[in-house]
Coordinates of C-alpha atoms (C1' of nucleotides) in Angstrom, one line a residue:
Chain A
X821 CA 0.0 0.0 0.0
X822 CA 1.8 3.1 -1.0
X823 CA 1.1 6.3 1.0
X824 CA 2.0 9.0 -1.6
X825 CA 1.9 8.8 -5.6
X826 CA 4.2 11.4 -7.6
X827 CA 2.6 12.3 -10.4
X828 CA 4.3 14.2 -13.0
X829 CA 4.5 17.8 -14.1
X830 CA 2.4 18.9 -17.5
X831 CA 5.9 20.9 -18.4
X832 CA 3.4 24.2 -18.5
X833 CA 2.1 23.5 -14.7
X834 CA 3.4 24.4 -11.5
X835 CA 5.7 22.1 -9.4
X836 CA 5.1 18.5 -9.3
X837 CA 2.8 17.5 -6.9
X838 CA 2.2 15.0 -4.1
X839 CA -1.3 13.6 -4.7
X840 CA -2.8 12.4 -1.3
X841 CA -5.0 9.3 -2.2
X842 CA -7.4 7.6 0.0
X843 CA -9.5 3.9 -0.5
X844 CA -12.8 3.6 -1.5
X845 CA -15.2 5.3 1.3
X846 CA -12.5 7.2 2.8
X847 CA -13.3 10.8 2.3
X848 CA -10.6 13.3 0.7
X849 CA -10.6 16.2 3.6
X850 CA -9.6 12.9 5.9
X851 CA -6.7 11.9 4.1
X852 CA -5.2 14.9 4.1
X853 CA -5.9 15.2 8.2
X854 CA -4.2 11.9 8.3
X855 CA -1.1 13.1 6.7
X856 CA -0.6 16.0 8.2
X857 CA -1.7 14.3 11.5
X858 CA 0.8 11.6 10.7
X859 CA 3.4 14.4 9.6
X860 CA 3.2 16.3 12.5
X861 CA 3.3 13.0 15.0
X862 CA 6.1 12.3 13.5
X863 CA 7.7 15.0 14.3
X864 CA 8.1 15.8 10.3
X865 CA 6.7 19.3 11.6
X866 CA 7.6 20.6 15.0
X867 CA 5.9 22.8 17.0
X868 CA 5.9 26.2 16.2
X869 CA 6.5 25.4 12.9
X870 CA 3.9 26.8 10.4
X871 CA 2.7 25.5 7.4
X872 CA 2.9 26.9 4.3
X873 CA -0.1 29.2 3.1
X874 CA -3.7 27.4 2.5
X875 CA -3.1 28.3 -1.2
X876 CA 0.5 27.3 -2.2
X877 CA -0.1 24.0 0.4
X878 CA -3.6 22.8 -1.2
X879 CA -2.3 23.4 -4.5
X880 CA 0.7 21.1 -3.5
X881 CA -1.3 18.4 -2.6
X882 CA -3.5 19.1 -5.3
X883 CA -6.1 19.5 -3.3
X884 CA -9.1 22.2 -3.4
X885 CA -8.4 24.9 -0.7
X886 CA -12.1 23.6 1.2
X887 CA -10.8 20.1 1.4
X888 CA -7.5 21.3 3.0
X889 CA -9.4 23.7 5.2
X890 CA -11.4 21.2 6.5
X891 CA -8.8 19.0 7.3
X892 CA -7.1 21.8 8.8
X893 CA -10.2 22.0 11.2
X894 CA -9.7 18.3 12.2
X895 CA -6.4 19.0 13.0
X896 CA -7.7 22.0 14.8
X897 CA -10.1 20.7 16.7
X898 CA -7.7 17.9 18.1
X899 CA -5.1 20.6 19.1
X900 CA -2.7 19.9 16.7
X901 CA -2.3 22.9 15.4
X902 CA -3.6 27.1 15.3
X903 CA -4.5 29.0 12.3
X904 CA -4.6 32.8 12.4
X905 CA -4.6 35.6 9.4
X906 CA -1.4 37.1 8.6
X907 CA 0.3 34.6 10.3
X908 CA -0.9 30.8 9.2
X909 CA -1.4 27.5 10.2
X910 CA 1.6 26.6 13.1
X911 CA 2.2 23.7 14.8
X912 CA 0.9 24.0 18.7
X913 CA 3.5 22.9 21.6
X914 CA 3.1 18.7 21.9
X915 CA 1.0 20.2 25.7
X916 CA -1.6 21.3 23.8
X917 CA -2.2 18.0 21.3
X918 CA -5.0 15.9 22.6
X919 CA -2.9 12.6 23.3
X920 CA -5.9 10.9 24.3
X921 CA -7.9 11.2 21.1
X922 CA -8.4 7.8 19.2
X923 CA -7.0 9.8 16.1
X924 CA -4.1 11.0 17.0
X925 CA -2.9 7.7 19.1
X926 CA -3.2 6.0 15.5
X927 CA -1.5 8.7 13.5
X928 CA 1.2 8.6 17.0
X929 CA 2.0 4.5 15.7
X930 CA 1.8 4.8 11.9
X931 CA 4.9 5.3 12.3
X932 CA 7.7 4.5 14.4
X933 CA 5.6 5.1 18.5
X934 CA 7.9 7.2 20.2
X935 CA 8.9 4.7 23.0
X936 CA 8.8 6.8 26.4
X937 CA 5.3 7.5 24.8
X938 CA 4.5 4.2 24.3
X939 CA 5.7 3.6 28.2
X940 CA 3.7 6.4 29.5
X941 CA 0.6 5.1 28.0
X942 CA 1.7 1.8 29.6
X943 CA 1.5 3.8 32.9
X944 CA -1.5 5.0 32.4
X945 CA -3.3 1.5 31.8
X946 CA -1.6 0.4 34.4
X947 CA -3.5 2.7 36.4
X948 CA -6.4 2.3 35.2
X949 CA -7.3 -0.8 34.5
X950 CA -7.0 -2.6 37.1
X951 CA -9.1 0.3 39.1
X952 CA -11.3 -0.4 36.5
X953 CA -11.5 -3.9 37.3
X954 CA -12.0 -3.2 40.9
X955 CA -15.1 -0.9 40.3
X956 CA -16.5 -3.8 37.6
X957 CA -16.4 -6.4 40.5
X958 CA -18.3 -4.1 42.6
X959 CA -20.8 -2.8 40.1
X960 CA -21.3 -6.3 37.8
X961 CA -24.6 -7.3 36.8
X962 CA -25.4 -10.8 35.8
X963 CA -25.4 -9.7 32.2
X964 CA -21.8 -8.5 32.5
X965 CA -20.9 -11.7 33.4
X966 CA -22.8 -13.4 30.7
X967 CA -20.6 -11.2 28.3
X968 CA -17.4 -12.2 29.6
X969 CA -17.5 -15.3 29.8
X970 CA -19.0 -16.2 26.4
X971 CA -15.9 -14.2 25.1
X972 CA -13.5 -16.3 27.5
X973 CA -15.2 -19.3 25.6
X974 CA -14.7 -17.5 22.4
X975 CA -11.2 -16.6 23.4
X976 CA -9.8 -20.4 24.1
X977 CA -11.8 -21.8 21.3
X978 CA -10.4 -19.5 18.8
X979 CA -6.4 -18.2 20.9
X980 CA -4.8 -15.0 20.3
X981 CA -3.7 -16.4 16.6
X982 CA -6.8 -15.4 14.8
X983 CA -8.6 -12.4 14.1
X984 CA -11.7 -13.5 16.0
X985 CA -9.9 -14.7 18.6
X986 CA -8.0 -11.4 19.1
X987 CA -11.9 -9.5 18.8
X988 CA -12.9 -11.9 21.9
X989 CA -10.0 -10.7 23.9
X990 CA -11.4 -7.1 23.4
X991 CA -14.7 -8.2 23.9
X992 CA -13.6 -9.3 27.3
X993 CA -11.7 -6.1 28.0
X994 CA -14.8 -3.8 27.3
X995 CA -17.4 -6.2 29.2
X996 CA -14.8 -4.9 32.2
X997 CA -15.3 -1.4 30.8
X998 CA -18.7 -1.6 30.7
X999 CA -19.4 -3.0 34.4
X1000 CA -17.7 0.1 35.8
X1001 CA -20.7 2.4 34.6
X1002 CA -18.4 4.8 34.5
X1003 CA -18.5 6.6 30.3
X1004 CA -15.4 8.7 31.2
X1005 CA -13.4 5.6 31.9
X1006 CA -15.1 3.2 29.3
X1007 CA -13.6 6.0 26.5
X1008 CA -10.5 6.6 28.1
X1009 CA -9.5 2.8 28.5
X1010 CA -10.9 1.5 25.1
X1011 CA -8.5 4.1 23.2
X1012 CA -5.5 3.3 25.3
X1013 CA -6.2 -0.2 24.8
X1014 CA -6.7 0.2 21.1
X1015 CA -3.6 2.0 21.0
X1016 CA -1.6 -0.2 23.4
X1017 CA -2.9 -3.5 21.3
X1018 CA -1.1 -1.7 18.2
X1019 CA 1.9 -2.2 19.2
X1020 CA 2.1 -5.4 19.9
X1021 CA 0.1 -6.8 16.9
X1022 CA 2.5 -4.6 14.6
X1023 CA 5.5 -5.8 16.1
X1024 CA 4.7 -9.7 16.9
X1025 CA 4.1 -10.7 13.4
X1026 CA 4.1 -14.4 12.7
X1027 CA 6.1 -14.8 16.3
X1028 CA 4.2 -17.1 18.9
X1029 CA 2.8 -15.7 22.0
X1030 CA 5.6 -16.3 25.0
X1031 CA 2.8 -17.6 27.3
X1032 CA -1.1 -18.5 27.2
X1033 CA -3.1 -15.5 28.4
X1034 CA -6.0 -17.4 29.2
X1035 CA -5.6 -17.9 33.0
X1036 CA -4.8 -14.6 34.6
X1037 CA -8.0 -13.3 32.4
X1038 CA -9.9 -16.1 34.2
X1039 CA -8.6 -14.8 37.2
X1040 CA -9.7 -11.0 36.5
X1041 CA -13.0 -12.9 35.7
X1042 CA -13.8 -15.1 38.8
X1043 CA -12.9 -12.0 41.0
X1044 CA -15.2 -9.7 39.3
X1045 CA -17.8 -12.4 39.5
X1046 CA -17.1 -12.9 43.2
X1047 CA -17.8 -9.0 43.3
X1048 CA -14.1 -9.6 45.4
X1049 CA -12.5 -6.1 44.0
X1050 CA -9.7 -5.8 45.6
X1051 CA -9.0 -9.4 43.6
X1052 CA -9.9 -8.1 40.5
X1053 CA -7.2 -5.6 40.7
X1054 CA -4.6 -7.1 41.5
X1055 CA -5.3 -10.1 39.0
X1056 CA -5.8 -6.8 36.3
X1057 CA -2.1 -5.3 37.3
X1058 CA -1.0 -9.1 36.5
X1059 CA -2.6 -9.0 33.3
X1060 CA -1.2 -5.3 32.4
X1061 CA 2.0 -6.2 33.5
X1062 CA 2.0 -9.0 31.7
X1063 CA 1.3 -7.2 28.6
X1064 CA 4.1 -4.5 29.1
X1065 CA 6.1 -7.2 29.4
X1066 CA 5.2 -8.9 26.0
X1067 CA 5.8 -5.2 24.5
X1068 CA 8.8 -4.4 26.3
X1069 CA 10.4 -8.1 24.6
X1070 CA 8.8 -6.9 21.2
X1071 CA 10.5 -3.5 21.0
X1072 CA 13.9 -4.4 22.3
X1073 CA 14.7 -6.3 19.1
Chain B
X189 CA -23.8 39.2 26.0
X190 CA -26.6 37.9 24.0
X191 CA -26.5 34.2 22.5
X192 CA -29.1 34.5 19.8
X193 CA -29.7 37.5 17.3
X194 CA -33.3 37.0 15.8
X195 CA -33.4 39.0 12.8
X196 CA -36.4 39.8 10.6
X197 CA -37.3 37.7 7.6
X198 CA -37.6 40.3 5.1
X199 CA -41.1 39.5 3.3
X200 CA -39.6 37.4 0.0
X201 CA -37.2 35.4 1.7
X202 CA -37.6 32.0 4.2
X203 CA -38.4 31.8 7.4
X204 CA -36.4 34.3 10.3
X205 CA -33.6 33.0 11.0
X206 CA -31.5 32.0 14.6
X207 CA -27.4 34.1 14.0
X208 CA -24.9 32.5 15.5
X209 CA -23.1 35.4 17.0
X210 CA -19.4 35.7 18.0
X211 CA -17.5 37.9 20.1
X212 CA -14.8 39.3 18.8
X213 CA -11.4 37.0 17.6
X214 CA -13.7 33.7 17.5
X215 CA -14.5 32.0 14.2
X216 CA -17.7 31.8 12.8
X217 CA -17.6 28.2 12.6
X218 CA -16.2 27.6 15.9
X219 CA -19.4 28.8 17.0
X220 CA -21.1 27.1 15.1
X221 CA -19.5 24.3 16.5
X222 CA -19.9 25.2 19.9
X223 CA -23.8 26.0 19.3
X224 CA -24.4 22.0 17.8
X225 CA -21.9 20.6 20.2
X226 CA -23.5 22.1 23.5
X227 CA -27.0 21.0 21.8
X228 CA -26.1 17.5 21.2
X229 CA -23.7 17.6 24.8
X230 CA -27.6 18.9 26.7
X231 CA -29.7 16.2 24.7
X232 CA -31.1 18.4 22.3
X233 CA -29.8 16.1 19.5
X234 CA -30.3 12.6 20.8
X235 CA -28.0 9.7 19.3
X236 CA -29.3 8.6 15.9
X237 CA -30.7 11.9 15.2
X238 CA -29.8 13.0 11.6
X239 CA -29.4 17.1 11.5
X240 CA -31.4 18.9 8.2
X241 CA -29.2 19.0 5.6
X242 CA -26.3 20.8 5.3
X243 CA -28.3 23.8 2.4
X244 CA -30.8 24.0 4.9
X245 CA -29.6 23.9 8.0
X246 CA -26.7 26.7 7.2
X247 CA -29.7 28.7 5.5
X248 CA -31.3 28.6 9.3
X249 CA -28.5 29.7 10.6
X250 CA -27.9 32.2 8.0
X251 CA -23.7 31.0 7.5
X252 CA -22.3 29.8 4.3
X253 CA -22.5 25.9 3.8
X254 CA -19.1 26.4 3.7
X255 CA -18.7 27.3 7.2
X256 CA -21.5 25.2 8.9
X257 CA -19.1 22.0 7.1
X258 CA -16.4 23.0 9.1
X259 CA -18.2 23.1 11.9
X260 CA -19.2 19.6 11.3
X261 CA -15.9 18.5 10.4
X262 CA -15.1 19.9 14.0
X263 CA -17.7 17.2 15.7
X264 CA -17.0 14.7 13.5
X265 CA -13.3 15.1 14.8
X266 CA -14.7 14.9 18.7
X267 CA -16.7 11.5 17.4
X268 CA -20.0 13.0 17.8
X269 CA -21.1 12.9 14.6
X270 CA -21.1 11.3 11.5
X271 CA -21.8 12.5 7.9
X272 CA -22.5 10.4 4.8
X273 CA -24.0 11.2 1.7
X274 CA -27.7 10.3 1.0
X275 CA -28.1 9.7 4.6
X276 CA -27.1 13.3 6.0
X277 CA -25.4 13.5 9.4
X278 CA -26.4 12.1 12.2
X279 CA -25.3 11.8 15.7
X280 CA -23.4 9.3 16.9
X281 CA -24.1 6.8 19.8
X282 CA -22.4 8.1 23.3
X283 CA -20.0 5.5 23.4
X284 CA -18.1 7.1 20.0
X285 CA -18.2 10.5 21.8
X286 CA -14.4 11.6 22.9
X287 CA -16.0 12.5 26.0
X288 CA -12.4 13.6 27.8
X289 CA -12.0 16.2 24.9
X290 CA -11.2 19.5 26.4
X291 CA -14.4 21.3 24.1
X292 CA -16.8 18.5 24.7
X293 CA -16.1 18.5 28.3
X294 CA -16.9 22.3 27.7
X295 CA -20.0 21.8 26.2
X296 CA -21.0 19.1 28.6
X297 CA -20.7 21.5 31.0
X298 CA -22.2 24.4 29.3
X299 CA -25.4 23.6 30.0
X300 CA -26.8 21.8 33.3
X301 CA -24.0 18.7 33.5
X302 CA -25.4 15.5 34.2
X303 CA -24.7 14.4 37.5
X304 CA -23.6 10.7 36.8
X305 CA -21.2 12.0 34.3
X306 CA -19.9 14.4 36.6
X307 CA -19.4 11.3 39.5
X308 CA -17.5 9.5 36.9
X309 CA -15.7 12.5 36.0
X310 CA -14.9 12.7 39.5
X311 CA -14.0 8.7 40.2
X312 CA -11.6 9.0 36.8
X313 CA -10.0 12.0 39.0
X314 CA -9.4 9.8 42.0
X315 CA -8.2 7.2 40.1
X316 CA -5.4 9.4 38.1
X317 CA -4.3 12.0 40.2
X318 CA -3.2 10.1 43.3
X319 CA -1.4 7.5 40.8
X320 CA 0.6 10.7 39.4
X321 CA 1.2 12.2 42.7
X322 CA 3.2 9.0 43.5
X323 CA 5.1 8.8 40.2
X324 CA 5.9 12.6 41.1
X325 CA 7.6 11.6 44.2
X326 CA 9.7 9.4 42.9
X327 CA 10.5 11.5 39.4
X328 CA 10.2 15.6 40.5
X329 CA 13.7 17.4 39.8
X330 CA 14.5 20.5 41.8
X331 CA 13.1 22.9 39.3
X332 CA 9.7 21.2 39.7
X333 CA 9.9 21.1 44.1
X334 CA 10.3 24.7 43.2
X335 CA 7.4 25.8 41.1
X336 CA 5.1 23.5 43.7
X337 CA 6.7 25.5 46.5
X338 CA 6.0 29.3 44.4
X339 CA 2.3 28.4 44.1
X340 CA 2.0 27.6 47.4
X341 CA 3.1 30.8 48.7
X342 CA 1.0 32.5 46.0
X343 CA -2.2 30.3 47.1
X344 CA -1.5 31.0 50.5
X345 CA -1.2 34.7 50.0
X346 CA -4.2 35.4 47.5
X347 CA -6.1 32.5 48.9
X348 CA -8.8 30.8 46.4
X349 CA -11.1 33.8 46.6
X350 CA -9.0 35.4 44.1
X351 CA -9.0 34.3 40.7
X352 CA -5.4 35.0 40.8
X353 CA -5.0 32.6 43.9
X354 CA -7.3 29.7 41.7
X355 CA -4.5 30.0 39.2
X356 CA -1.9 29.5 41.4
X357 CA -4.0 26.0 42.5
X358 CA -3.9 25.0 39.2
X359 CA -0.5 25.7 38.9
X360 CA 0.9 23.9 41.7
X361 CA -1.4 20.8 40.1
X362 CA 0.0 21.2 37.0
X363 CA 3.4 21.0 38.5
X364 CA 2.6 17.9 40.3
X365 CA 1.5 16.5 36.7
X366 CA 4.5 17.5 35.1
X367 CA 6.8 16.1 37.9
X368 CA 5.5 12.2 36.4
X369 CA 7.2 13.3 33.1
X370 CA 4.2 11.3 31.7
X371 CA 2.3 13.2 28.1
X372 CA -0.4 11.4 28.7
X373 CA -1.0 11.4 32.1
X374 CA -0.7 15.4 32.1
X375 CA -3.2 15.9 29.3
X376 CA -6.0 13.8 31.0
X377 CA -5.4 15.1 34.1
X378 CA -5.6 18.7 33.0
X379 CA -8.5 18.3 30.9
X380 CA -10.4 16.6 34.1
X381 CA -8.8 19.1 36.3
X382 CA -10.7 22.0 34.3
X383 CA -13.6 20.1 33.7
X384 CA -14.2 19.3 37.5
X385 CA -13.1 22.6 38.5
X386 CA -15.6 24.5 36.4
X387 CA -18.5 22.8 38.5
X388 CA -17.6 23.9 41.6
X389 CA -16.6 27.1 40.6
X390 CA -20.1 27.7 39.0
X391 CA -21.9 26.9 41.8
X392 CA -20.3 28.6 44.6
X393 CA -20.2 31.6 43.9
X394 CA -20.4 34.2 46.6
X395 CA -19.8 30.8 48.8
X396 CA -17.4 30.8 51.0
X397 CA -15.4 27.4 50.5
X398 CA -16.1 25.5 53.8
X399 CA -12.8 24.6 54.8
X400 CA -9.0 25.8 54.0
X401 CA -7.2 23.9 51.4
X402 CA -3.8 24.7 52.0
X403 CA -3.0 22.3 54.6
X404 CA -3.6 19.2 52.4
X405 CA -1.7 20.8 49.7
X406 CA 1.1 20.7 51.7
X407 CA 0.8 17.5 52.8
X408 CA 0.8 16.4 49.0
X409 CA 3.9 18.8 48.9
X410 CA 5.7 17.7 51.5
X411 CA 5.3 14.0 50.6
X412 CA 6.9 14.5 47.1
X413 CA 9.7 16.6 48.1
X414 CA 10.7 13.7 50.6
X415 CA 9.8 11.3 47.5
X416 CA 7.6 8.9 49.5
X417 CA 5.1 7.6 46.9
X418 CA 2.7 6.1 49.0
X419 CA 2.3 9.1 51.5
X420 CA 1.7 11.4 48.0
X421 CA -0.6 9.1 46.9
X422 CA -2.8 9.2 49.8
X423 CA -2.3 12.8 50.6
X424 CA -3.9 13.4 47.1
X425 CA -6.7 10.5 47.8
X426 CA -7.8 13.0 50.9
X427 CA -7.2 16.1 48.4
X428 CA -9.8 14.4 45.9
X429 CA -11.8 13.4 48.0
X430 CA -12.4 16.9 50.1
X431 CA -13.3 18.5 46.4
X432 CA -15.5 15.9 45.4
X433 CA -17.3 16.5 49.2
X434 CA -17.2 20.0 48.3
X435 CA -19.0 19.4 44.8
X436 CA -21.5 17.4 46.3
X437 CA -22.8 19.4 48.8
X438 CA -22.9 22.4 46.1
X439 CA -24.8 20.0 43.4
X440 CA -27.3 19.3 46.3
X441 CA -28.6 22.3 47.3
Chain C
dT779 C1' 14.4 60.1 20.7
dC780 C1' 10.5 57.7 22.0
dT781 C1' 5.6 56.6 21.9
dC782 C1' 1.4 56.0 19.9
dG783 C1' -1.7 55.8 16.2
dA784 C1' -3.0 55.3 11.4
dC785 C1' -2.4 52.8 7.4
dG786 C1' -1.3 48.9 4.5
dA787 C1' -0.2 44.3 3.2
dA788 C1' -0.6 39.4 4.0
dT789 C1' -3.2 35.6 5.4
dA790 C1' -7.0 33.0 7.0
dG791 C1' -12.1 33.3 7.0
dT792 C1' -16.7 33.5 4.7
dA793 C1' -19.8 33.3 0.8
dT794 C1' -21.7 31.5 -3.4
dG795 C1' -22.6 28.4 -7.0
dA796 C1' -21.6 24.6 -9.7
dC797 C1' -20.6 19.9 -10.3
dA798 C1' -18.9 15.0 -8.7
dA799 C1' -19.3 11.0 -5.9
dT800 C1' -21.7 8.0 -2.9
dT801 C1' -25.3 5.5 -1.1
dT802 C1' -30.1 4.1 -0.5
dA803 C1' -34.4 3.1 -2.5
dT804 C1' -37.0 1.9 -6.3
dG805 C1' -38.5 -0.8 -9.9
dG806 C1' -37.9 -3.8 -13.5
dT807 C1' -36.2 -8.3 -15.4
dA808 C1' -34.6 -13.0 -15.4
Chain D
dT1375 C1' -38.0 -14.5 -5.6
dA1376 C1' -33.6 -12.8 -6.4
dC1377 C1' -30.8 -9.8 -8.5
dC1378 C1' -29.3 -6.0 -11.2
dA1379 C1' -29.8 -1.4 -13.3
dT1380 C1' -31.3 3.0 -12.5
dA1381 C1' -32.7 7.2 -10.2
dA1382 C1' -32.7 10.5 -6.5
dA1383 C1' -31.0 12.7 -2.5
dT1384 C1' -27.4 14.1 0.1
dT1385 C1' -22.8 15.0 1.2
dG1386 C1' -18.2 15.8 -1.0
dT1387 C1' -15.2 18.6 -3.9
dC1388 C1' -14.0 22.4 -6.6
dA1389 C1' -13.3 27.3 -8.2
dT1390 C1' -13.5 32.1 -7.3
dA1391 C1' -14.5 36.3 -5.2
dC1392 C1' -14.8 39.0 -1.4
dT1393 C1' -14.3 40.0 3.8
dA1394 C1' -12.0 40.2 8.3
dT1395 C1' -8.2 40.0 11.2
dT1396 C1' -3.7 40.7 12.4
dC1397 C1' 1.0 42.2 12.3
dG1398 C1' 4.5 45.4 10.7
dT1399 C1' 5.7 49.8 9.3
dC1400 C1' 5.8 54.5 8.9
dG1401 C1' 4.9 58.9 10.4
dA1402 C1' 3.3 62.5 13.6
dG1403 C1' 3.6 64.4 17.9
dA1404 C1' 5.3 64.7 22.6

DNA sequence: TCTCGACGAATAGTATGACAATTTATGGTA
DNA sequence: TACCATAAATTGTCATACTATTCGTCGAGA
């Protein structure tokens, strides 16, 4: 899949141009967000850098200036960056990009994850989760339960080798979510999750898991069920740890 | 400070129409935004709602289409709604919505905030913040004992009365949050932060706050300058805790 | 010489109208 | 009945003109 076609000059044209393409479905204004949101990730433009004007920049990407503006908007409204007249579109200080937002964790691991990023996000699940976990055992209700362990079932049918089996584990994870009651946290830990699950997926291809998972999730399971939280927690830690450890193995090499 | 200019139809054209009004420096769109996002934040818009169409609903408003889609593009961004052609745009189920967003958490608190959203809000809080102050204690540099210690003073001097003396709370959190040399960590938190302080701030006004907040602060101080973990964790459990009492007994009444 | 204000230029912001692309619904055909 | 073509509605994209905002500069006056 190639992220950026060079198309030729007309010889009577301007410069030649970096078309942004998309897939079927995927809406122009979007591309462009995600490569600029991927650019500026990257750290391909800093902060306090600014962009070159709406015109000259939409014309390079061929582009019409409302499809760029609107992605400009994206990246606006996710704090990416600040457009004012006279002065442009500049990169805001990395304090003021919204880290948390589903977006911007996947245009943070298109490309190389910045790894004291990817550790602090480790931090942060491993905060939360398991407090999570805690508030699930004491908030459960017998549908929860239901939930979980069909996708346990699911889970050691299927292992962590197959797509479906991967969907189950996440399936699991948000039953947890959803016990706590709590929206704030069910957002928060389903996109650090997502983005956590990234990394090890990307960098684990076709290499066998070091260990079966299955146990210390039946442990997170049986405490919640007891409604024993302070069980559920710790088995969570394990199972975060666990992870980070998986992670930690992947990246090194 | 008005919200809504009606202004005459003038005989031949549609029906009178609602402006969005703007004070001076914000964009026309970002009001815009503001105006949908508080009305699908208050309920206005439920989930699965689809808005008019974009030709008529930037008529009502009397803005170009051109601005009412960057608006939209702003939502979109925040997951809280979703366009697609034939079927219009339509709001998205709650569990899409980037609810920790620094503008949604606005707009959900623009209006009357829901008071389960606002318990979570709080129970996220007292999840986070007593994790950080522990990673503080074991991370702050002398630079960051040093900005806790200024903001002290400053709170102790202006006292939270003063808006001046508010900033200096926020600053001496924002220190703490810097101290776990964690990105994500300090966005949430801040975005929380504001959002939980805007509640109690907009109902107690003229209150006197019922009890002095300094000596838990330096508690929380004291605990990360010595780099005990578990003492700054619990000092900021009892720090939590005291606003969240505070909150509640202002949400009561 | 310094300060303040008016003016001008550069850039993003808004408006308008036309056309393209996408998707659902409809109806017709095998 | 199932499937495929077609139509219609709506968003998506484009092009262009004009407006508003903001910074820098230049000049007048203290």
């Amino acid at each position: 899949m190639t992220d950026i076609d060079i198309i030729e000059g007309n010889g009577e044209d301007e410069t030649p141009v970096a078309r942004v393409p998309r897939g079927t479905g995927r809406r122009l204004h979007g591309a462009v967000a995600h490569k600029l949101g991927t650019a500026i990730l990257s750290g391909e433009y800093a902060p306090g850098d600014t962009l070159s004007g709406e015109v000259e920049f939409s014309k390079t990407l061929d582009v019409s200036r409302s499809a760029y503006r609107e992605a400009v908007q994206v990246l606006t409204a996710k704090g990416l960056v600040e457009s004012r007249p006279k002065i442009g579109t500049r990169v805001l200080p990395r304090s003021r990009w919204n880290l948390l937002d589903p977006d911007v964790l996947a245009w943070a691991f298109a490309g190389e994850p910045d790894i004291t990023f990817v550790r602090g996000l480790f931090e942060l699940r491993a905060i939360v989760e398991p407090a999570a976990a805690a508030l699930a055992a004491e908030r459960r209700e017998r549908s929860d339960l239901k939930v979980m362990k069909d996708s346990l079932a699911a889970m050691r049918r299927l292992t962590l080798a197959t797509e479906a089996g991967r969907a189950a584990d996440r399936e699991f994870h948000d039953a947890v979510l959803t016990a706590t009651r709590n929206d704030a946290l069910i957002v928060l830990s389903a996109s650090i999750g997502a983005a956590v699950n990234w990394t090890t997926q990307f960098k684990q291809r076709g290499r066998a898991l070091p260990r079966n998972p299955l146990p210390d999730h039946m442990l997170v399971y049986e405490a919640i069920a007891a409604g024993n939280a302070n069980a559920a927690s710790t088995a969570m830690r394990t199972l975060v740890d666990l992870a980070l450890e998986d992670t930690k193995l992947a990246m090194a090499r």
